[in-house]
Backbone as ProteinMPNN parsed JSONL, in Angstrom:
{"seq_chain_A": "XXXXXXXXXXXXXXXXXXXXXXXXXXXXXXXXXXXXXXXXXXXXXXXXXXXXXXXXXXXXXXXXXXXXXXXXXXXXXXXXXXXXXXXXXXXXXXXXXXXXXXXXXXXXXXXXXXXXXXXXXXXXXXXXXXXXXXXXXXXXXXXXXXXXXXXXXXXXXXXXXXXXXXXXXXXXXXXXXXXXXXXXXXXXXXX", "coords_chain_A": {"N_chain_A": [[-22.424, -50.731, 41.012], [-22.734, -53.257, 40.482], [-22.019, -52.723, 37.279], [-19.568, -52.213, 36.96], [-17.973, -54.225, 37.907], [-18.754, -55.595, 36.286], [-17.03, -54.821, 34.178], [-14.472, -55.409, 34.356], [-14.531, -57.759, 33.844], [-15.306, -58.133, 31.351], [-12.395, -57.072, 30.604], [-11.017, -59.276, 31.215], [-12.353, -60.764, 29.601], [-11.62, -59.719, 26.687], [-9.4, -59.973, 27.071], [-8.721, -62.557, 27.203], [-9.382, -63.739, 24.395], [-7.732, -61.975, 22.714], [-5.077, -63.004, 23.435], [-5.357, -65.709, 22.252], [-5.55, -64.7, 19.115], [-2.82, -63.337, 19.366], [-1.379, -65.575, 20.057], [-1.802, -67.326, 17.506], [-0.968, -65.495, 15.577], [1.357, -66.207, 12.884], [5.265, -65.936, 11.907], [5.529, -64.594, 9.489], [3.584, -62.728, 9.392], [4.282, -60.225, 10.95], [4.461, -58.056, 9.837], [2.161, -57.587, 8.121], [-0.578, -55.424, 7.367], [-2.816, -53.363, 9.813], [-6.056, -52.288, 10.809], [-5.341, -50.399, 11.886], [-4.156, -47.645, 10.459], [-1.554, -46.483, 10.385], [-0.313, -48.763, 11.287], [1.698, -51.34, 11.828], [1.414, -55.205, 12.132], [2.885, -55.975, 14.397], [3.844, -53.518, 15.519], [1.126, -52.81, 16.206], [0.837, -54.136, 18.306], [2.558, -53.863, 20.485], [1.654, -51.644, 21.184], [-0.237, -51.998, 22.498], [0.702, -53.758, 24.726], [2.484, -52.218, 25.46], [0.617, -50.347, 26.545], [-1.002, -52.286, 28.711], [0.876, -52.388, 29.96], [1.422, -49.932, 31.471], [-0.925, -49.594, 32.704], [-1.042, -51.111, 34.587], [0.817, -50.716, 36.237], [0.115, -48.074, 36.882], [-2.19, -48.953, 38.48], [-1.034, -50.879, 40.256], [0.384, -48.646, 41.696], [3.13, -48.221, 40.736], [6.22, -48.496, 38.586], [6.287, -48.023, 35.469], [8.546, -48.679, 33.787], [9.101, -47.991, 31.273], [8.473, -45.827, 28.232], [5.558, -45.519, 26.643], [5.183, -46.287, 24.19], [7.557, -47.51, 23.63], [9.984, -50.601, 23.066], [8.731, -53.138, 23.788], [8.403, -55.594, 23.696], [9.974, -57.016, 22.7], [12.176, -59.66, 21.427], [10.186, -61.851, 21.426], [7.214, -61.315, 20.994], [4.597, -62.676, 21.44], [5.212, -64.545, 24.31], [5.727, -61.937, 25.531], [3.244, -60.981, 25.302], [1.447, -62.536, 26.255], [2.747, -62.529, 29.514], [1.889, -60.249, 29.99], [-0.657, -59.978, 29.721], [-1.241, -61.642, 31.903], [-0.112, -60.114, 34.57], [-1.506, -57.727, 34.433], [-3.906, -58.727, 33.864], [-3.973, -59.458, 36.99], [-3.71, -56.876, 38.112], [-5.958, -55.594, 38.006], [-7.669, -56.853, 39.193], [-7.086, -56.904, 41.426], [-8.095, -56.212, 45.055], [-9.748, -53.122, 45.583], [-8.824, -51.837, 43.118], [-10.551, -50.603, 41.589], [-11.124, -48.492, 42.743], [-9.1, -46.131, 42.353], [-7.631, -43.834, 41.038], [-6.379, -43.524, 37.603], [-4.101, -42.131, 36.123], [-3.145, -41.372, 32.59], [-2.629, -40.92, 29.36], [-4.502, -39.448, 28.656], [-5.378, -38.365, 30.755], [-5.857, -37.532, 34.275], [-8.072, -40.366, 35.666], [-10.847, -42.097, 36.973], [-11.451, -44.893, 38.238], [-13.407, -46.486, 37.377], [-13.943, -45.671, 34.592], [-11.388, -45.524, 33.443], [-11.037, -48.675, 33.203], [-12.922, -49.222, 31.458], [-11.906, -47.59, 29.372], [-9.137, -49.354, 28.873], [-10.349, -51.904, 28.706], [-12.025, -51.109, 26.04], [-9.504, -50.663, 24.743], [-8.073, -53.417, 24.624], [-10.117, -54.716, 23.211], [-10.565, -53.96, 20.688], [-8.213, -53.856, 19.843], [-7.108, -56.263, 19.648], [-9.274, -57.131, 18.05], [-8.06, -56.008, 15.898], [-5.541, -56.999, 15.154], [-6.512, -59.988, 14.875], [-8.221, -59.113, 12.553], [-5.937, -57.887, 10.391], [-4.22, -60.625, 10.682], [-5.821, -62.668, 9.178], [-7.388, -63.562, 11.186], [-10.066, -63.792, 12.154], [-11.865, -65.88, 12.844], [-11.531, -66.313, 15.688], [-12.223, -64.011, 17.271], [-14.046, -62.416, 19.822], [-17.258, -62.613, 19.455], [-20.056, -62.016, 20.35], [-18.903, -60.242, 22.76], [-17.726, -57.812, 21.123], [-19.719, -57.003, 20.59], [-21.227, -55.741, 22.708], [-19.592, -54.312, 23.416], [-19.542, -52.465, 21.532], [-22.812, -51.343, 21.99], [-22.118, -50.588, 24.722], [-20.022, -48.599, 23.877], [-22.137, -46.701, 22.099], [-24.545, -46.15, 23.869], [-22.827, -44.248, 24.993], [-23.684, -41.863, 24.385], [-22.887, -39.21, 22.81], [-20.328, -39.786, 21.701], [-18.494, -38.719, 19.911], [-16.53, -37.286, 20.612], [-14.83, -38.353, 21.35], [-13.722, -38.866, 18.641], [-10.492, -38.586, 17.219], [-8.327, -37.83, 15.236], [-5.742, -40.421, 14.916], [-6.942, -41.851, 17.144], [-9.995, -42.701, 16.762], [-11.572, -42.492, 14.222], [-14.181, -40.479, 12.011], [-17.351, -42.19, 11.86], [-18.036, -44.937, 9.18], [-19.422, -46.616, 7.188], [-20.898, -49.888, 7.487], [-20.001, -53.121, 6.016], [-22.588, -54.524, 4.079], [-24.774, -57.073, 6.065], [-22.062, -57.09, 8.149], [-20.489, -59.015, 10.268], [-20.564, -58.226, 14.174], [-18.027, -57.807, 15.244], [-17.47, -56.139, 12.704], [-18.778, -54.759, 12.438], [-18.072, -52.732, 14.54], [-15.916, -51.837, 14.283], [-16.253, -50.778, 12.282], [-17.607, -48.4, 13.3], [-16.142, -47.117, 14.992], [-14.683, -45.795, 12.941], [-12.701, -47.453, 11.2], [-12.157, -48.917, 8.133], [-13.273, -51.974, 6.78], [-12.834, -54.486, 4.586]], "CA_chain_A": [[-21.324, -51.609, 41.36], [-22.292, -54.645, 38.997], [-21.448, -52.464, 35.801], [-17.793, -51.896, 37.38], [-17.587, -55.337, 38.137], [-18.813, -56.262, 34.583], [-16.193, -54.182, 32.934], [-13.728, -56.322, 34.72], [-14.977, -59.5, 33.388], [-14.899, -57.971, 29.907], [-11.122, -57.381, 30.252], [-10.132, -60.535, 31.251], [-12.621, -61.979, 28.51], [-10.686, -59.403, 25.935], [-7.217, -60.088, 27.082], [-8.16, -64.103, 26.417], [-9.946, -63.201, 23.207], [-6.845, -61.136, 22.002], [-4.531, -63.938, 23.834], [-5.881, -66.444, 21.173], [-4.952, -64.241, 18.579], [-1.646, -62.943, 19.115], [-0.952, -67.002, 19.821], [-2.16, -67.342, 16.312], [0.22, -65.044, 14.657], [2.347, -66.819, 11.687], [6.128, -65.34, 11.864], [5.532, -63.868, 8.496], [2.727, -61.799, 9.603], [4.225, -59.365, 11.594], [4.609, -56.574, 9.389], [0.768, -56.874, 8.249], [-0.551, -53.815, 7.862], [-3.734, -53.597, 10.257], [-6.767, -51.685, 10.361], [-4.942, -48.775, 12.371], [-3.445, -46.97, 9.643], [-0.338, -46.57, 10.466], [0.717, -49.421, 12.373], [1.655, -53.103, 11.169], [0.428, -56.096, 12.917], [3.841, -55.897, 15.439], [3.366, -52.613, 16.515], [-0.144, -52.854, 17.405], [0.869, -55.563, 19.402], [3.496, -53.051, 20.814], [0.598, -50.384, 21.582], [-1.485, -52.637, 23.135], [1.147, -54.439, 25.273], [2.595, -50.724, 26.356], [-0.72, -49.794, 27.608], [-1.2, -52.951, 29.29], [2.244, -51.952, 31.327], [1.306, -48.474, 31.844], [-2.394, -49.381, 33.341], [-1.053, -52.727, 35.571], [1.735, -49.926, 37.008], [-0.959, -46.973, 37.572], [-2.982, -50.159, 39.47], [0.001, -51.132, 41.41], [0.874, -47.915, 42.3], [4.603, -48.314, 40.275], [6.509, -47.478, 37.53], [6.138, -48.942, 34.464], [9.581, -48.834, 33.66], [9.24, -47.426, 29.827], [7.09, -44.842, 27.381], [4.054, -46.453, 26.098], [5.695, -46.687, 22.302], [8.784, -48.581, 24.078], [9.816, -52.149, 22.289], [7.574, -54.086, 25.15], [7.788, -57.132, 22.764], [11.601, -57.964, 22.2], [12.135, -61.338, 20.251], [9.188, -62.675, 21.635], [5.858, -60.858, 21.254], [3.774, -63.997, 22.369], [5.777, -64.16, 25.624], [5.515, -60.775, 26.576], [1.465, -60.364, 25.546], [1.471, -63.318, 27.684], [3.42, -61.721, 30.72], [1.726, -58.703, 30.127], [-1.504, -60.032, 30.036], [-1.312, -62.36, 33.548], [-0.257, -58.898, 35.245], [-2.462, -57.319, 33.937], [-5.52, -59.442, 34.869], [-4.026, -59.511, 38.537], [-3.776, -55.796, 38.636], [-7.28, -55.354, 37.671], [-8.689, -58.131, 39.888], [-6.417, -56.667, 42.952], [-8.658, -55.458, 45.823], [-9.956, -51.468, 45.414], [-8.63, -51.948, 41.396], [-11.257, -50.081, 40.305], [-10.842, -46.954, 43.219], [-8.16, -46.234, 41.271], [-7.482, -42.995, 39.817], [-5.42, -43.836, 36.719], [-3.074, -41.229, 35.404], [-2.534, -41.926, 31.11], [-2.189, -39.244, 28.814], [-6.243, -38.544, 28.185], [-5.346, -37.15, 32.14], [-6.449, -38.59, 35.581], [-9.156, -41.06, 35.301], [-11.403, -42.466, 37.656], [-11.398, -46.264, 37.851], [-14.521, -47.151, 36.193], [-13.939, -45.282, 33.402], [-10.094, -46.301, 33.262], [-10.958, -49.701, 33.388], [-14.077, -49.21, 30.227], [-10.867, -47.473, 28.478], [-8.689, -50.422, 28.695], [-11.56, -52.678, 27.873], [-11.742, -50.59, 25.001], [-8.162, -50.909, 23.648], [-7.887, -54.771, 24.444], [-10.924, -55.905, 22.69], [-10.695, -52.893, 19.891], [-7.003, -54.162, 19.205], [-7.027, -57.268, 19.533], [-9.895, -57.013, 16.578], [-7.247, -55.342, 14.692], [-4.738, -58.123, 15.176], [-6.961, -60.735, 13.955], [-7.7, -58.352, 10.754], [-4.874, -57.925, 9.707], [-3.948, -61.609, 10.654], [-6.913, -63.218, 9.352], [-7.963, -64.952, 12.006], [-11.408, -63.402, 12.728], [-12.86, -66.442, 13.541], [-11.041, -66.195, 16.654], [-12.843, -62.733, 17.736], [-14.968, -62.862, 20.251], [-18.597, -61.436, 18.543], [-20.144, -61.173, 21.763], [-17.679, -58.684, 23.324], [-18.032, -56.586, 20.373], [-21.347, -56.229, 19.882], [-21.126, -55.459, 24.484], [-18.64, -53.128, 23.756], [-20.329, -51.356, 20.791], [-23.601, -51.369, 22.551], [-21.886, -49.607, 25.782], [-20.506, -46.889, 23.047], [-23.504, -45.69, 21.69], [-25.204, -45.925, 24.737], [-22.814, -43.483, 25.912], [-24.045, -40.484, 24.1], [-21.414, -37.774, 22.671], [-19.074, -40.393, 21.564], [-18.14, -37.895, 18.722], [-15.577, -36.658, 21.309], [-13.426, -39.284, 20.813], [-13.153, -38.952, 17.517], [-9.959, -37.766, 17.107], [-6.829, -38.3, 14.417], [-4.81, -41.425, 15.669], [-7.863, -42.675, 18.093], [-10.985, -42.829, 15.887], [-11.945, -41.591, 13.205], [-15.616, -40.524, 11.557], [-18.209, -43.851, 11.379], [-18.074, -45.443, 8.802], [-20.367, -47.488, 7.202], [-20.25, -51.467, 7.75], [-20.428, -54.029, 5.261], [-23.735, -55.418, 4.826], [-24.866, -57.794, 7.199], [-21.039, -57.509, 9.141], [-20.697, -59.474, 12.114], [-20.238, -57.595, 15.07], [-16.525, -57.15, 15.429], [-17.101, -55.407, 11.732], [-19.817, -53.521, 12.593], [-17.337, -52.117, 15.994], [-14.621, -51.438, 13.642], [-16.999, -49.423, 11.257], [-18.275, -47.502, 14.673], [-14.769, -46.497, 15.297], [-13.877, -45.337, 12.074], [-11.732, -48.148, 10.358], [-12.795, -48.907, 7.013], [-12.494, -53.102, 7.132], [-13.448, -55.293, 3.586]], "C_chain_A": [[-21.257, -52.808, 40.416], [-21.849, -54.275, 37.865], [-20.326, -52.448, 36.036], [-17.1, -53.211, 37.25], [-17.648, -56.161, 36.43], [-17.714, -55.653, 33.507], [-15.099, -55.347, 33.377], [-13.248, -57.519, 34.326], [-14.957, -59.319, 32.215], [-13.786, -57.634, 29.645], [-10.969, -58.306, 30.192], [-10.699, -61.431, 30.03], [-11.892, -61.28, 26.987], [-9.637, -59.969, 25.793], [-7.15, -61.788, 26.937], [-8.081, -64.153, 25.179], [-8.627, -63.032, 22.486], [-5.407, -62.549, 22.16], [-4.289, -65.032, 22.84], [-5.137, -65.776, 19.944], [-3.33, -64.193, 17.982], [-0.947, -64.829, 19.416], [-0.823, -67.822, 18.435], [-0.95, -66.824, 15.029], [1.048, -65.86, 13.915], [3.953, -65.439, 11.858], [6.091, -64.595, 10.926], [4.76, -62.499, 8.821], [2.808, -60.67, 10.441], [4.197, -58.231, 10.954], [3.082, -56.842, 8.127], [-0.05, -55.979, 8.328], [-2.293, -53.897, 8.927], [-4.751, -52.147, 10.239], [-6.246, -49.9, 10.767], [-3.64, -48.248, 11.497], [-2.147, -46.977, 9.245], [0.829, -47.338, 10.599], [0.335, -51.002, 11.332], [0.91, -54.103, 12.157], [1.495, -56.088, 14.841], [4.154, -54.288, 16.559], [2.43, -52.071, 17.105], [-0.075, -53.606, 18.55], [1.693, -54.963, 20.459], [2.457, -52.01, 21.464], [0.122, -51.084, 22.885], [-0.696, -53.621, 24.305], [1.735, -52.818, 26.459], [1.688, -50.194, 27.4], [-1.133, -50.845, 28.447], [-0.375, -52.513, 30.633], [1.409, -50.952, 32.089], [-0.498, -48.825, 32.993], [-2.364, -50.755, 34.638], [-0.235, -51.485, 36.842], [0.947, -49.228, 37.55], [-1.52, -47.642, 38.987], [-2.532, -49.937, 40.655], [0.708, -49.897, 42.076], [2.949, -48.057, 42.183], [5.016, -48.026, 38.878], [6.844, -48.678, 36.461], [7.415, -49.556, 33.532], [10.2, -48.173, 32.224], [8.226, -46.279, 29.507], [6.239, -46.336, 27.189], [4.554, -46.78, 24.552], [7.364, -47.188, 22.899], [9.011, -50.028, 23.541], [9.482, -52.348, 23.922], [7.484, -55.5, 24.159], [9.438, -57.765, 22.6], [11.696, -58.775, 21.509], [11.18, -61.834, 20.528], [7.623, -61.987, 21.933], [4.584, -61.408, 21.897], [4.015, -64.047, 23.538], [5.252, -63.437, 26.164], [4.006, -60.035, 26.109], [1.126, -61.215, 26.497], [1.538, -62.635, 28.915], [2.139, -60.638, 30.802], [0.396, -58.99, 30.071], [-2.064, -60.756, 31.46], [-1.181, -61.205, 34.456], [-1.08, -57.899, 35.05], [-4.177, -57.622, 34.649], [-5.317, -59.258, 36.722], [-4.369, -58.098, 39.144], [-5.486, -55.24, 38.745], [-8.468, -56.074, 38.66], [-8.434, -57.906, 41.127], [-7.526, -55.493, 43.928], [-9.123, -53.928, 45.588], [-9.493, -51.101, 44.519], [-9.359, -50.245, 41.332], [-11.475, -48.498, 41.469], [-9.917, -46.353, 43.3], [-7.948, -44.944, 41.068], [-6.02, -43.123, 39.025], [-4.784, -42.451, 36.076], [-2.786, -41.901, 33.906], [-2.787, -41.015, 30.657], [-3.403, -38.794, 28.378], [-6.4, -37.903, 29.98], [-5.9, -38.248, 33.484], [-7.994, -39.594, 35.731], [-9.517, -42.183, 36.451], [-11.451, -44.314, 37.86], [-12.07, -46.858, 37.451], [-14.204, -46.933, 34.961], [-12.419, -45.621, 32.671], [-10.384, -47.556, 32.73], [-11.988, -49.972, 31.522], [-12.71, -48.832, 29.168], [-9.741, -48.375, 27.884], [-9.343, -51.313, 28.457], [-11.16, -52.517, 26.077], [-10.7, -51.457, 23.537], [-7.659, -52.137, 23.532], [-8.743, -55.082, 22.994], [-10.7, -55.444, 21.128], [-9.092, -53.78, 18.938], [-6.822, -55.531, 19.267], [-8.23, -57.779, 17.873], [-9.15, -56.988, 15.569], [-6.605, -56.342, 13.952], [-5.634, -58.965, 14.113], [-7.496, -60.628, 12.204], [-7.258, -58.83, 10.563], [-3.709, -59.574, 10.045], [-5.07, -63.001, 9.758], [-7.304, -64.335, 9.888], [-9.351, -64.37, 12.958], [-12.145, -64.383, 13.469], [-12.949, -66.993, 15.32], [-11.811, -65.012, 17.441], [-14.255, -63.272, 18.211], [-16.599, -61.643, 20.213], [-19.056, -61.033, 19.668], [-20.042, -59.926, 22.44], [-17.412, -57.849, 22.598], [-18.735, -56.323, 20.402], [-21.298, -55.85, 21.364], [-20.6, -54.24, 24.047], [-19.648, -51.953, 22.781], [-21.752, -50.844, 21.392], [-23.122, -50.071, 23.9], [-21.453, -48.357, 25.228], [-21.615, -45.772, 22.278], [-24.23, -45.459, 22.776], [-24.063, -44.764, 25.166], [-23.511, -41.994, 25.56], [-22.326, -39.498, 23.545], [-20.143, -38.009, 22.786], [-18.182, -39.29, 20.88], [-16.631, -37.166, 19.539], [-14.473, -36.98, 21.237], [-12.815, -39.672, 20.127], [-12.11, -37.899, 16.952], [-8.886, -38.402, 16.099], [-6.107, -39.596, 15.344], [-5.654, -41.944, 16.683], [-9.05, -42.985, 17.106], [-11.555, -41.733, 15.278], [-14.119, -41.529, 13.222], [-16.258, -42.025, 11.441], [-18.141, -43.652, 9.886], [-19.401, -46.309, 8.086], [-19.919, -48.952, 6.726], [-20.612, -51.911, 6.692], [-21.627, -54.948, 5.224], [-23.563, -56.673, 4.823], [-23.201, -58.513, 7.927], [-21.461, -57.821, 10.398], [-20.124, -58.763, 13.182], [-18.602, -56.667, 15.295], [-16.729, -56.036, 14.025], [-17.737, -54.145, 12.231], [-18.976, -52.114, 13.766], [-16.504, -51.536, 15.25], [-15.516, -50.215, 12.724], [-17.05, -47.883, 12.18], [-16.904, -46.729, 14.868], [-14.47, -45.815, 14.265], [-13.184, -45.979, 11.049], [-12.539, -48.916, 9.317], [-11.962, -51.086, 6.801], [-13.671, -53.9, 5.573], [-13.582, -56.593, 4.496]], "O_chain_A": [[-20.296, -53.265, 39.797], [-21.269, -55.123, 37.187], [-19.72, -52.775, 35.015], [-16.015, -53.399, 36.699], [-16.92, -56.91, 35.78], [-17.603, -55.955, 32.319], [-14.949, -56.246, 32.549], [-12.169, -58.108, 34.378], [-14.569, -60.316, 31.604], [-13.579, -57.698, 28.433], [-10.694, -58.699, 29.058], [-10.112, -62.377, 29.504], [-11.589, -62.101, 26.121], [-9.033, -60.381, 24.802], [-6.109, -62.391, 26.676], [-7.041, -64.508, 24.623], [-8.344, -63.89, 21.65], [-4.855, -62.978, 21.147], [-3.126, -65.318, 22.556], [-4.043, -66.282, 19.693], [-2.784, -64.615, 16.963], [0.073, -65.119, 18.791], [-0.009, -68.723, 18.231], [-0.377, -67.392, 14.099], [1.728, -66.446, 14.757], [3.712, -64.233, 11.911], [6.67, -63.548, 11.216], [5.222, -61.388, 8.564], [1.786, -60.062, 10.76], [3.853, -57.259, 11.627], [3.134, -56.066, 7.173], [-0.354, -55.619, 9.466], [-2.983, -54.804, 8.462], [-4.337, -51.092, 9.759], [-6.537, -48.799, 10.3], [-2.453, -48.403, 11.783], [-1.663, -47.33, 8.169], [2.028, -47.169, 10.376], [-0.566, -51.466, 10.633], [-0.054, -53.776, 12.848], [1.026, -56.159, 15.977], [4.493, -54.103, 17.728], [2.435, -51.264, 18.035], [-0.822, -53.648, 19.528], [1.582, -55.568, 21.525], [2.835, -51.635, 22.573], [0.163, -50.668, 24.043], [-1.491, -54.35, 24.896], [1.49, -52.521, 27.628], [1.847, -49.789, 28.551], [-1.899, -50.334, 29.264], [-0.728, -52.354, 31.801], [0.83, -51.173, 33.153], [-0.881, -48.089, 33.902], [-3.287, -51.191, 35.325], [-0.597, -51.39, 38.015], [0.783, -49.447, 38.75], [-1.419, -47.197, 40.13], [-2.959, -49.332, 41.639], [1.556, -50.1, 42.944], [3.777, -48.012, 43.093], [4.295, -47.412, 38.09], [7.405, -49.769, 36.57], [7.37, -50.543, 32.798], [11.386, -47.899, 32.036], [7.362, -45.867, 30.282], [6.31, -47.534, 27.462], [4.033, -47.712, 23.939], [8.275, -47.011, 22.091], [7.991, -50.711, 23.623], [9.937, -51.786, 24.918], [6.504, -56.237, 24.044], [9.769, -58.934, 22.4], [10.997, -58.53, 20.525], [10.986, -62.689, 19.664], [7.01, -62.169, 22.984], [3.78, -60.831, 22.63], [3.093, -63.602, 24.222], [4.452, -63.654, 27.075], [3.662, -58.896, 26.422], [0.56, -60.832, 27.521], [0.516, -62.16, 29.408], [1.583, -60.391, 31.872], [-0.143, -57.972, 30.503], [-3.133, -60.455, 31.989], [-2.113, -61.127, 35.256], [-1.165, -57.135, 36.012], [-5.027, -57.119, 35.384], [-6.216, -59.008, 37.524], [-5.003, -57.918, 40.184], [-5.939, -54.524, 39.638], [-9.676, -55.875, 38.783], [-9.13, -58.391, 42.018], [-7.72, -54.313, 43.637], [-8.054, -53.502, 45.151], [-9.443, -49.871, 44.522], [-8.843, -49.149, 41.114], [-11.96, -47.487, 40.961], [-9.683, -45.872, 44.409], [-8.803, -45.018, 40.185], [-4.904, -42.929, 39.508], [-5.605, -41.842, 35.391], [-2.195, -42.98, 33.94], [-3.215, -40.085, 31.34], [-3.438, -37.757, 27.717], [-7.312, -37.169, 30.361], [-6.218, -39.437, 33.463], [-9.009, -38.938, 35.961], [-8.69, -43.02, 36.815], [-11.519, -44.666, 36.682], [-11.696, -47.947, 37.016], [-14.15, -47.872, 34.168], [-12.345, -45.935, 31.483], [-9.951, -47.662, 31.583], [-11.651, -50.785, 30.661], [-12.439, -49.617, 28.26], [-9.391, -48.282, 26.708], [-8.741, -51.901, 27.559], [-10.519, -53.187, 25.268], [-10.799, -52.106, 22.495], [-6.873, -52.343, 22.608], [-8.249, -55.538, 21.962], [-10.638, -56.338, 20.284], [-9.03, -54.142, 17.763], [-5.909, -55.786, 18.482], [-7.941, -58.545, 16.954], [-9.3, -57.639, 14.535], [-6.768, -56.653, 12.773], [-5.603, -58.797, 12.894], [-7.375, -61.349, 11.213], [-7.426, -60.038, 10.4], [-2.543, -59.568, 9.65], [-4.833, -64.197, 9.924], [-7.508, -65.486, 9.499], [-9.529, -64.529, 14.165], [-12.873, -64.122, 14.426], [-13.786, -67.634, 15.956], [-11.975, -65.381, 18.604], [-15.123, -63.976, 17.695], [-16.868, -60.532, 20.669], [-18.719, -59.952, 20.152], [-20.788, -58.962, 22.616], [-16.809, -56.895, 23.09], [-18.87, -55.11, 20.244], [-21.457, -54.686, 20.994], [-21.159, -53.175, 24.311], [-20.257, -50.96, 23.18], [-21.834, -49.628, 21.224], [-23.641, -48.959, 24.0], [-21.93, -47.274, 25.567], [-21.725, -44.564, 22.064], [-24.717, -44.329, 22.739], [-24.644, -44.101, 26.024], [-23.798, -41.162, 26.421], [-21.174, -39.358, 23.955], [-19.213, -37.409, 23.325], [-17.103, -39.036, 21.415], [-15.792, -36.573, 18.862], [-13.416, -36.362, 21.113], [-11.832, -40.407, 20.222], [-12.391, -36.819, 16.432], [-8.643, -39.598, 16.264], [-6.059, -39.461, 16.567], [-4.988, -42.733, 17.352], [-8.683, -43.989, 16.496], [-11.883, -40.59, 15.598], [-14.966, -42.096, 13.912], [-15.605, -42.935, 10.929], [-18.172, -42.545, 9.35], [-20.368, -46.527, 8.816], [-19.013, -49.24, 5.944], [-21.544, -51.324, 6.142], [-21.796, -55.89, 5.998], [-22.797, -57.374, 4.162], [-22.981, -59.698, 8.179], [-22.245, -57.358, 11.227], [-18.902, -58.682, 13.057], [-18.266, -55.491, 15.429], [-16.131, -54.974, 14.201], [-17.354, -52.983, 12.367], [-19.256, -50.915, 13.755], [-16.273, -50.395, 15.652], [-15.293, -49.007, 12.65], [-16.691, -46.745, 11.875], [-16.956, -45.499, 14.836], [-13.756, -44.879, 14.627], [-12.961, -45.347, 10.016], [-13.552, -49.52, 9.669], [-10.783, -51.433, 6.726], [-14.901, -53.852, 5.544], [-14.087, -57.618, 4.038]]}, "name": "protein", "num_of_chains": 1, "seq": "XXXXXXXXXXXXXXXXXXXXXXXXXXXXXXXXXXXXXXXXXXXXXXXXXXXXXXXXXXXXXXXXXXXXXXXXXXXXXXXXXXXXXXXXXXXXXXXXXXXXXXXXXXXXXXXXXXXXXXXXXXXXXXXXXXXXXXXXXXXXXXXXXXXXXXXXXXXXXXXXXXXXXXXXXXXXXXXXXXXXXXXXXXXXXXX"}
């Protein structure tokens, strides 16, 4: 029960973490390219605001109202990571949260492990952000080196290494600080 409860406490310390960040952003910097391949700095912010919806709705037992690649950012991306992070925290913090089974497209998911998954993609993307913004010194080392720590401990990560989620490790830059070292672990190749 305390690890459930501790994942909890590592969203909400992500979604400030990342909070910081995307507050950070310079208007220029949205089209940034960031460590996830494909995506600029505005549509990670777009990923990661989608899945916020999609996992506050599952919570609440409602409908999220869009896809997960839906503009969720309109003219104001700050705003609505804002928004989207206050609902967010409530849904997560709301009574029997975490006995949950979440429905998202890796299939029905239990609420511990839901909750470690969204962990995940906060702290993971919000990394990105600051990349490709450079504002690392904003990233909270901590909560990477937690998070990386809980992936190797799981065993038979290799599963999750898939095209468009993570790739092969990497190897880190020597002596990277934590967030690098997390980003290596994943796959993303970060100078």
């Amino acid at each position: 029960m305390a690890e459930t409860v501790a994942v909890v406490r590592r969203i909400e310390r992500a979604l400030a973490a990342t909070g910081l960040v995307v507050a950070g952003v310079a208007e220029g910097q949205w089209t940034n390219p960031t460590p996830c391949a494909e995506w600029d700095a505005r549509t990670l912010l777009n990923h990661t605001v989608g899945g916020m919806r999609i996992f506050t709705a599952e919570l609440n037992g409602t409908d999220p109202g869009a896809e997960h690649e839906s503009d969720w950012l309109g003219v104001d991306p700050r705003g609505a990571y804002a928004e989207a992070s206050e609902t967010d925290r409530a849904a997560w913090n709301r009574p029997g949260a975490l006995d949950t089974t979440v429905h998202i497209s890796l299939g029905a998911l239990p609420g511990p492990m839901a909750a470690l998954i969204h962990f995940t993609e906060i702290c993971v993307h919000g990394v990105d952000l600051a990349v490709a913004t450079d504002q690392r010194t904003l990233v909270d080392e901590e909560l990477c080196g937690e998070l990386l720590a809980v992936m190797r401990g799981m065993g038979g990560f290799d599963a999750y290494r898939m095209p468009g989620v993570f790739g092969p490790e990497v190897q880190p830059a020597p002596a990277a600080a934590p967030h690098g070292q997390l980003l290596a672990y994943l796959g993303r190749s970060v100078s």
